Amino acid sequence: MEPTVMDGKLLAKSIRIELKKRASALAVRTGKIPMLATIMAGNNPDSLMYIEMKAKNCAAVGIESKKIFLPEDANTQSVIEIIRSLNSDPLVTGILLQHPTPPQIDVQACFDAIAKEKDADGVTSASFGAMSFKREAFVSATALGIMKLLAHYRIETAGRHAVVLGRSPILGKPAAMLLLNADATVTVCHTKTKNLPEMVKQADILVAAVGRPRFVQAQWLKPGVVLVDAGYNEGAGDADLDNCIPLCSAYTPVPGGVGPMTRVTLIGQTIEAAEKLFNEN
Ligand code: NAP
């Protein structure tokens, strides 16, 4: 049987239609428009492309966006100062610090400076903690985007073995936590994991988030696996997709799988934040 293509581009398009209606209803009710503020430190060309795509997607749903650029040698304090000014700016409803940041920046300290009411990318320790305990919280946009994709394509998670490759705070860890909260049995792998191919072989659901192009090999996969390839490097995903696809029951294409779901989830949480912030003021 042909594997199901979990088409993030198509799903994100339909979610954007709903978000546009929500943003416009909010504008009618309050006279205000949500705004996503993006901070980028350094000149990473991929990051630049991502923030342009995010701004374009904001415009498509009728919300505002603004970008703040900092030099490659920006330090933690300068990023935190910008974040604090955005926290107190009533026009801004969502704050995104584009990652990766230059190495001298303490990225979690910067994330934790984001006001939790504006944490549209779900990166603060407070948001992660609340999400882990199934409390109301903004959630890592990529991890939540993956869960939305799985739900849309009716991929069962309860009782299934999910293997997450990668444990970054913005992707691997929150994806693992959401899968655990969705009753999957979860294994998280990283650079110190031994016998990685054997771990991967156990996966009913595999989330590849390692940042290494074509890393996951077809011979590591259990036939029928659901493959979520979150990677995007040098135009390729984190799995050797061409060879992996014949073994999958479902997979995300690269591009057009996880990426569009990240952006639409980020924008959705920016609007959700605005709904709460505008109603309070
Ligand atoms: P990251 O911060 O670099 O984390 C990579 C993780 O992979 C780390 O936990 C690392 O382990 C693990 N890893 C690296 N090499 C490994 C190996 N050989 N064996 C086992 N584990 C290994 O990356 P990230 O920000 O999570 O991003 C991961 C991927 O997702 C990248 O391709 C990125 O472009 C993509 N991404 C996509 C989206 C989207 O919207 N589609 C959003 C964010 C990221 P250690 O912890 O031991 O170092």
CSV table of C-alpha atoms and ligand atoms in Angstrom, one decimal:
chain,number,residue,atom,x,y,z
A,1,MET,CA,0.0,0.0,0.0
A,2,GLU,CA,1.2,3.5,-0.8
A,3,PRO,CA,2.3,5.4,2.3
A,4,THR,CA,0.2,8.4,3.5
A,5,VAL,CA,1.8,11.7,2.8
A,6,MET,CA,1.3,13.9,5.9
A,7,ASP,CA,1.0,17.1,3.9
A,8,GLY,CA,1.8,20.0,6.3
A,9,LYS,CA,1.5,22.6,3.6
A,10,LEU,CA,-2.1,21.6,2.8
A,11,LEU,CA,-3.1,21.4,6.5
A,12,ALA,CA,-1.4,24.7,7.3
A,13,LYS,CA,-3.3,26.3,4.5
A,14,SER,CA,-6.6,25.2,5.9
A,15,ILE,CA,-5.7,26.3,9.4
A,16,ARG,CA,-4.6,29.7,8.1
A,17,ILE,CA,-8.1,30.2,6.7
A,18,GLU,CA,-9.5,29.7,10.3
A,19,LEU,CA,-6.8,32.0,11.8
A,20,LYS,CA,-7.6,34.7,9.4
A,21,LYS,CA,-11.3,34.6,10.5
A,22,ARG,CA,-10.2,34.7,14.2
A,23,ALA,CA,-7.9,37.7,13.7
A,24,SER,CA,-10.5,39.6,11.8
A,25,ALA,CA,-13.2,38.9,14.4
A,26,LEU,CA,-10.7,40.1,17.1
A,27,ALA,CA,-10.1,43.3,15.2
A,28,VAL,CA,-13.8,43.9,14.9
A,29,ARG,CA,-14.3,43.3,18.7
A,30,THR,CA,-11.3,45.2,20.0
A,31,GLY,CA,-10.0,47.4,17.1
A,32,LYS,CA,-6.6,45.8,17.6
A,33,ILE,CA,-4.4,43.5,15.4
A,34,PRO,CA,-2.1,40.8,16.8
A,35,MET,CA,1.6,41.3,16.1
A,36,LEU,CA,4.5,38.8,16.1
A,37,ALA,CA,7.9,40.4,16.9
A,38,THR,CA,10.9,38.4,15.7
A,39,ILE,CA,14.4,38.9,17.0
A,40,MET,CA,17.3,37.6,15.0
A,41,ALA,CA,20.9,37.8,16.1
A,42,GLY,CA,23.6,37.2,13.5
A,43,ASN,CA,23.4,36.6,9.8
A,44,ASN,CA,22.5,32.9,9.4
A,45,PRO,CA,21.0,32.8,5.9
A,46,ASP,CA,18.6,29.9,6.7
A,47,SER,CA,17.3,31.8,9.8
A,48,LEU,CA,16.8,34.9,7.6
A,49,MET,CA,14.8,32.8,5.1
A,50,TYR,CA,12.7,31.4,8.0
A,51,ILE,CA,11.8,34.8,9.4
A,52,GLU,CA,10.8,36.1,6.0
A,53,MET,CA,8.5,33.1,5.6
A,54,LYS,CA,7.0,33.7,9.0
A,55,ALA,CA,6.4,37.4,8.2
A,56,LYS,CA,4.8,36.4,4.9
A,57,ASN,CA,2.5,33.9,6.7
A,58,CYS,CA,1.5,36.6,9.3
A,59,ALA,CA,0.5,38.9,6.4
A,60,ALA,CA,-1.5,36.1,4.9
A,61,VAL,CA,-3.7,35.8,8.0
A,62,GLY,CA,-4.0,39.6,8.4
A,63,ILE,CA,-1.7,40.0,11.4
A,64,GLU,CA,1.2,42.4,11.8
A,65,SER,CA,4.8,41.4,12.2
A,66,LYS,CA,8.1,43.2,12.9
A,67,LYS,CA,11.7,42.1,12.8
A,68,ILE,CA,14.5,43.2,15.0
A,69,PHE,CA,18.0,42.4,13.8
A,70,LEU,CA,21.1,42.3,16.1
A,71,PRO,CA,24.7,41.8,15.1
A,72,GLU,CA,26.6,38.5,15.2
A,73,ASP,CA,28.4,39.7,18.3
A,74,ALA,CA,25.3,40.6,20.2
A,75,ASN,CA,25.4,39.4,23.8
A,76,THR,CA,22.8,37.8,26.1
A,77,GLN,CA,22.1,41.1,27.9
A,78,SER,CA,21.4,43.0,24.7
A,79,VAL,CA,18.9,40.3,23.5
A,80,ILE,CA,17.2,40.4,27.0
A,81,GLU,CA,16.9,44.2,26.8
A,82,ILE,CA,15.1,43.9,23.5
A,83,ILE,CA,12.9,41.2,24.8
A,84,ARG,CA,12.0,43.3,27.9
A,85,SER,CA,11.0,46.2,25.7
A,86,LEU,CA,8.8,43.9,23.6
A,87,ASN,CA,7.2,42.5,26.7
A,88,SER,CA,6.0,45.9,27.7
A,89,ASP,CA,5.0,47.0,24.1
A,90,PRO,CA,1.2,46.7,24.0
A,91,LEU,CA,1.2,46.3,20.2
A,92,VAL,CA,3.2,43.1,20.4
A,93,THR,CA,1.3,39.9,21.3
A,94,GLY,CA,3.9,37.2,20.3
A,95,ILE,CA,7.7,37.2,20.7
A,96,LEU,CA,10.0,34.9,18.8
A,97,LEU,CA,13.8,34.6,19.3
A,98,GLN,CA,15.0,32.9,16.1
A,99,HIS,CA,17.3,30.0,16.8
A,100,PRO,CA,20.0,29.0,16.6
A,101,THR,CA,21.6,32.1,18.1
A,102,PRO,CA,25.3,32.8,18.0
A,103,PRO,CA,27.2,30.7,20.5
A,104,GLN,CA,28.1,33.5,23.1
A,105,ILE,CA,24.3,34.0,23.8
A,106,ASP,CA,22.7,32.1,26.7
A,107,VAL,CA,19.7,31.2,24.7
A,108,GLN,CA,17.6,29.8,27.5
A,109,ALA,CA,18.2,32.9,29.6
A,110,CYS,CA,16.9,34.9,26.7
A,111,PHE,CA,13.9,32.6,26.2
A,112,ASP,CA,13.1,32.9,29.9
A,113,ALA,CA,13.0,36.7,29.6
A,114,ILE,CA,10.0,36.4,27.3
A,115,ALA,CA,6.7,37.2,29.1
A,116,LYS,CA,4.8,34.0,29.4
A,117,GLU,CA,1.7,35.7,28.0
A,118,LYS,CA,3.6,36.4,24.8
A,119,ASP,CA,5.5,33.2,24.5
A,120,ALA,CA,4.0,32.2,21.1
A,121,ASP,CA,6.9,29.8,20.4
A,122,GLY,CA,6.5,28.0,23.7
A,123,VAL,CA,10.2,28.3,24.6
A,124,THR,CA,10.2,29.5,28.2
A,125,SER,CA,11.0,27.1,31.1
A,126,ALA,CA,7.6,28.1,32.5
A,127,SER,CA,5.7,27.1,29.4
A,128,PHE,CA,7.6,23.8,29.1
A,129,GLY,CA,6.9,23.0,32.7
A,130,ALA,CA,3.2,23.8,32.4
A,131,MET,CA,2.9,21.8,29.2
A,132,SER,CA,4.6,18.8,30.8
A,133,PHE,CA,2.0,18.8,33.5
A,134,LYS,CA,-0.8,19.2,31.0
A,135,ARG,CA,-1.6,22.7,32.2
A,136,GLU,CA,-2.7,25.5,29.9
A,137,ALA,CA,0.5,26.8,28.2
A,138,PHE,CA,1.9,27.9,24.9
A,139,VAL,CA,3.8,25.0,23.4
A,140,SER,CA,6.9,24.6,21.2
A,141,ALA,CA,5.5,25.5,17.8
A,142,THR,CA,7.3,22.8,16.0
A,143,ALA,CA,6.4,20.1,18.5
A,144,LEU,CA,2.8,21.1,18.6
A,145,GLY,CA,2.7,21.4,14.8
A,146,ILE,CA,3.9,17.8,14.6
A,147,MET,CA,1.1,16.6,17.0
A,148,LYS,CA,-1.5,18.5,14.9
A,149,LEU,CA,-0.3,16.7,11.8
A,150,LEU,CA,-0.4,13.3,13.5
A,151,ALA,CA,-3.9,14.0,14.8
A,152,HIS,CA,-5.1,15.3,11.4
A,153,TYR,CA,-3.9,12.1,9.7
A,154,ARG,CA,-5.5,10.0,12.5
A,155,ILE,CA,-2.2,8.5,13.6
A,156,GLU,CA,-2.8,6.6,16.9
A,157,THR,CA,-0.2,7.5,19.6
A,158,ALA,CA,-1.6,5.7,22.7
A,159,GLY,CA,0.3,2.6,23.4
A,160,ARG,CA,2.6,3.0,20.5
A,161,HIS,CA,6.4,3.3,20.7
A,162,ALA,CA,7.6,6.7,19.7
A,163,VAL,CA,11.3,7.3,19.2
A,164,VAL,CA,12.5,10.9,19.2
A,165,LEU,CA,15.9,11.5,17.7
A,166,GLY,CA,17.2,14.7,19.3
A,167,ARG,CA,16.6,16.3,22.7
A,168,SER,CA,16.9,20.1,22.0
A,169,PRO,CA,14.7,22.3,24.2
A,170,ILE,CA,12.9,23.7,21.2
A,171,LEU,CA,12.1,20.5,19.5
A,172,GLY,CA,13.2,17.0,20.7
A,173,LYS,CA,12.3,17.4,24.3
A,174,PRO,CA,8.9,19.1,23.9
A,175,ALA,CA,8.0,16.6,21.1
A,176,ALA,CA,8.9,13.7,23.4
A,177,MET,CA,6.8,15.2,26.2
A,178,LEU,CA,3.8,15.8,24.0
A,179,LEU,CA,4.0,12.2,22.7
A,180,LEU,CA,4.2,11.0,26.3
A,181,ASN,CA,1.2,13.1,27.2
A,182,ALA,CA,-0.6,11.5,24.3
A,183,ASP,CA,0.1,8.1,25.9
A,184,ALA,CA,2.9,6.9,23.6
A,185,THR,CA,5.8,5.0,25.1
A,186,VAL,CA,8.7,7.3,24.4
A,187,THR,CA,12.4,6.8,23.8
A,188,VAL,CA,14.6,9.9,23.4
A,189,CYS,CA,17.9,9.4,21.6
A,190,HIS,CA,20.9,11.8,21.4
A,191,THR,CA,24.6,11.8,20.7
A,192,LYS,CA,25.4,9.6,23.7
A,193,THR,CA,22.8,6.9,22.8
A,194,LYS,CA,24.3,3.5,22.1
A,195,ASN,CA,23.1,1.3,19.3
A,196,LEU,CA,21.0,4.0,17.8
A,197,PRO,CA,19.9,1.9,14.8
A,198,GLU,CA,18.5,-0.7,17.2
A,199,MET,CA,16.5,2.0,19.0
A,200,VAL,CA,15.1,3.3,15.8
A,201,LYS,CA,14.1,-0.2,14.7
A,202,GLN,CA,11.6,-0.3,17.7
A,203,ALA,CA,9.8,2.8,16.6
A,204,ASP,CA,6.2,2.8,15.5
A,205,ILE,CA,6.5,6.5,15.3
A,206,LEU,CA,9.9,8.1,14.6
A,207,VAL,CA,10.5,11.8,15.0
A,208,ALA,CA,13.8,12.8,13.4
A,209,ALA,CA,15.2,16.0,14.8
A,210,VAL,CA,19.0,15.7,14.7
A,211,GLY,CA,20.0,18.5,12.3
A,212,ARG,CA,22.0,16.1,10.1
A,213,PRO,CA,21.0,15.7,6.5
A,214,ARG,CA,19.8,12.2,5.4
A,215,PHE,CA,20.9,10.8,8.8
A,216,VAL,CA,18.2,8.2,9.3
A,217,GLN,CA,18.8,5.1,7.1
A,218,ALA,CA,16.1,2.9,5.5
A,219,GLN,CA,17.6,-0.2,7.0
A,220,TRP,CA,17.1,1.1,10.6
A,221,LEU,CA,13.3,1.3,10.1
A,222,LYS,CA,10.6,-1.1,11.1
A,223,PRO,CA,8.3,-1.7,8.2
A,224,GLY,CA,5.1,0.4,8.7
A,225,VAL,CA,6.7,3.1,10.7
A,226,VAL,CA,5.2,6.6,10.8
A,227,LEU,CA,8.2,8.9,10.0
A,228,VAL,CA,8.1,12.5,11.0
A,229,ASP,CA,11.1,14.2,9.5
A,230,ALA,CA,11.5,17.6,11.2
A,231,GLY,CA,14.9,18.3,9.7
A,232,TYR,CA,15.8,20.8,7.1
A,233,ASN,CA,19.4,21.2,6.2
A,234,GLU,CA,21.0,21.9,2.9
A,235,GLY,CA,17.6,21.2,1.2
A,236,ALA,CA,17.3,17.7,2.8
A,237,GLY,CA,15.5,16.3,5.8
A,238,ASP,CA,17.1,14.4,8.7
A,239,ALA,CA,16.1,11.1,7.0
A,240,ASP,CA,17.3,9.6,3.8
A,241,LEU,CA,13.7,10.0,2.6
A,242,ASP,CA,13.8,8.6,-0.9
A,243,ASN,CA,15.0,5.2,0.5
A,244,CYS,CA,12.9,5.4,3.7
A,245,ILE,CA,9.5,6.1,2.1
A,246,PRO,CA,8.8,2.6,0.8
A,247,LEU,CA,9.1,1.3,4.4
A,248,CYS,CA,6.7,3.9,5.9
A,249,SER,CA,2.9,3.7,6.5
A,250,ALA,CA,3.0,7.5,6.7
A,251,TYR,CA,5.7,10.2,6.4
A,252,THR,CA,6.2,14.0,6.2
A,253,PRO,CA,7.7,15.3,3.0
A,254,VAL,CA,10.6,17.7,3.1
A,255,PRO,CA,9.9,20.5,2.4
A,256,GLY,CA,6.1,20.8,3.0
A,257,GLY,CA,5.8,18.6,6.1
A,258,VAL,CA,6.8,20.0,9.5
A,259,GLY,CA,8.0,23.5,8.5
A,260,PRO,CA,4.6,24.9,7.4
A,261,MET,CA,3.0,23.4,10.6
A,262,THR,CA,5.6,25.2,12.8
A,263,ARG,CA,4.8,28.6,11.2
A,264,VAL,CA,1.0,28.2,11.4
A,265,THR,CA,1.2,27.0,15.0
A,266,LEU,CA,3.4,30.0,15.9
A,267,ILE,CA,0.9,32.4,14.3
A,268,GLY,CA,-2.0,30.6,15.9
A,269,GLN,CA,-0.4,31.1,19.3
A,270,THR,CA,0.3,34.8,18.6
A,271,ILE,CA,-3.4,35.2,17.9
A,272,GLU,CA,-4.4,33.2,21.0
A,273,ALA,CA,-2.1,35.5,23.0
A,274,ALA,CA,-3.7,38.5,21.5
A,275,GLU,CA,-7.2,37.3,22.3
A,276,LYS,CA,-6.2,37.0,26.0
A,277,LEU,CA,-4.2,40.3,26.1
A,278,PHE,CA,-6.7,42.4,24.2
A,279,ASN,CA,-9.6,41.1,26.2
A,280,GLU,CA,-7.9,42.1,29.5
A,281,ASN,CA,-7.1,45.7,28.4
B,1,NAP,P1,19.9,21.0,17.8
B,1,NAP,O1,19.6,22.0,18.8
B,1,NAP,O2,21.2,21.0,17.1
B,1,NAP,O3,19.7,19.5,18.4
B,1,NAP,C1,20.0,18.4,17.7
B,1,NAP,C2,19.8,17.2,18.6
B,1,NAP,O4,20.2,16.0,17.9
B,1,NAP,C3,20.6,17.2,19.9
B,1,NAP,O5,19.9,16.7,21.0
B,1,NAP,C4,21.8,16.1,19.6
B,1,NAP,O6,22.2,15.4,20.7
B,1,NAP,C5,21.1,15.2,18.6
B,1,NAP,N1,22.0,14.6,17.7
B,1,NAP,C6,22.9,15.3,16.8
B,1,NAP,N2,23.7,14.4,16.1
B,1,NAP,C7,23.3,13.2,16.6
B,1,NAP,C8,23.7,11.9,16.3
B,1,NAP,N3,24.7,11.6,15.4
B,1,NAP,N4,23.2,10.8,16.9
B,1,NAP,C9,22.2,11.0,17.8
B,1,NAP,N5,21.7,12.3,18.1
B,1,NAP,C10,22.3,13.3,17.5
B,1,NAP,O7,18.8,21.0,16.6
B,1,NAP,P2,17.2,21.4,16.7
B,1,NAP,O8,17.1,22.9,16.7
B,1,NAP,O9,16.5,20.5,17.6
B,1,NAP,O10,16.8,21.0,15.1
B,1,NAP,C11,16.9,19.7,14.7
B,1,NAP,C12,16.5,19.6,13.2
B,1,NAP,O11,15.2,20.1,13.1
B,1,NAP,C13,17.3,20.5,12.3
B,1,NAP,O12,17.4,19.9,11.1
B,1,NAP,C14,16.5,21.8,12.2
B,1,NAP,O13,16.8,22.5,11.0
B,1,NAP,C15,15.1,21.2,12.2
B,1,NAP,N6,14.1,22.2,12.7
B,1,NAP,C16,13.1,22.3,11.9
B,1,NAP,C17,12.0,23.1,12.3
B,1,NAP,C18,10.8,23.2,11.4
B,1,NAP,O14,10.0,24.0,11.6
B,1,NAP,N7,10.7,22.3,10.4
B,1,NAP,C19,12.1,23.8,13.4
B,1,NAP,C20,13.2,23.7,14.3
B,1,NAP,C21,14.2,22.9,13.8
B,1,NAP,P3,22.9,16.0,21.9
B,1,NAP,O15,21.9,16.7,22.8
B,1,NAP,O16,23.6,14.9,22.6
B,1,NAP,O17,23.9,17.0,21.4
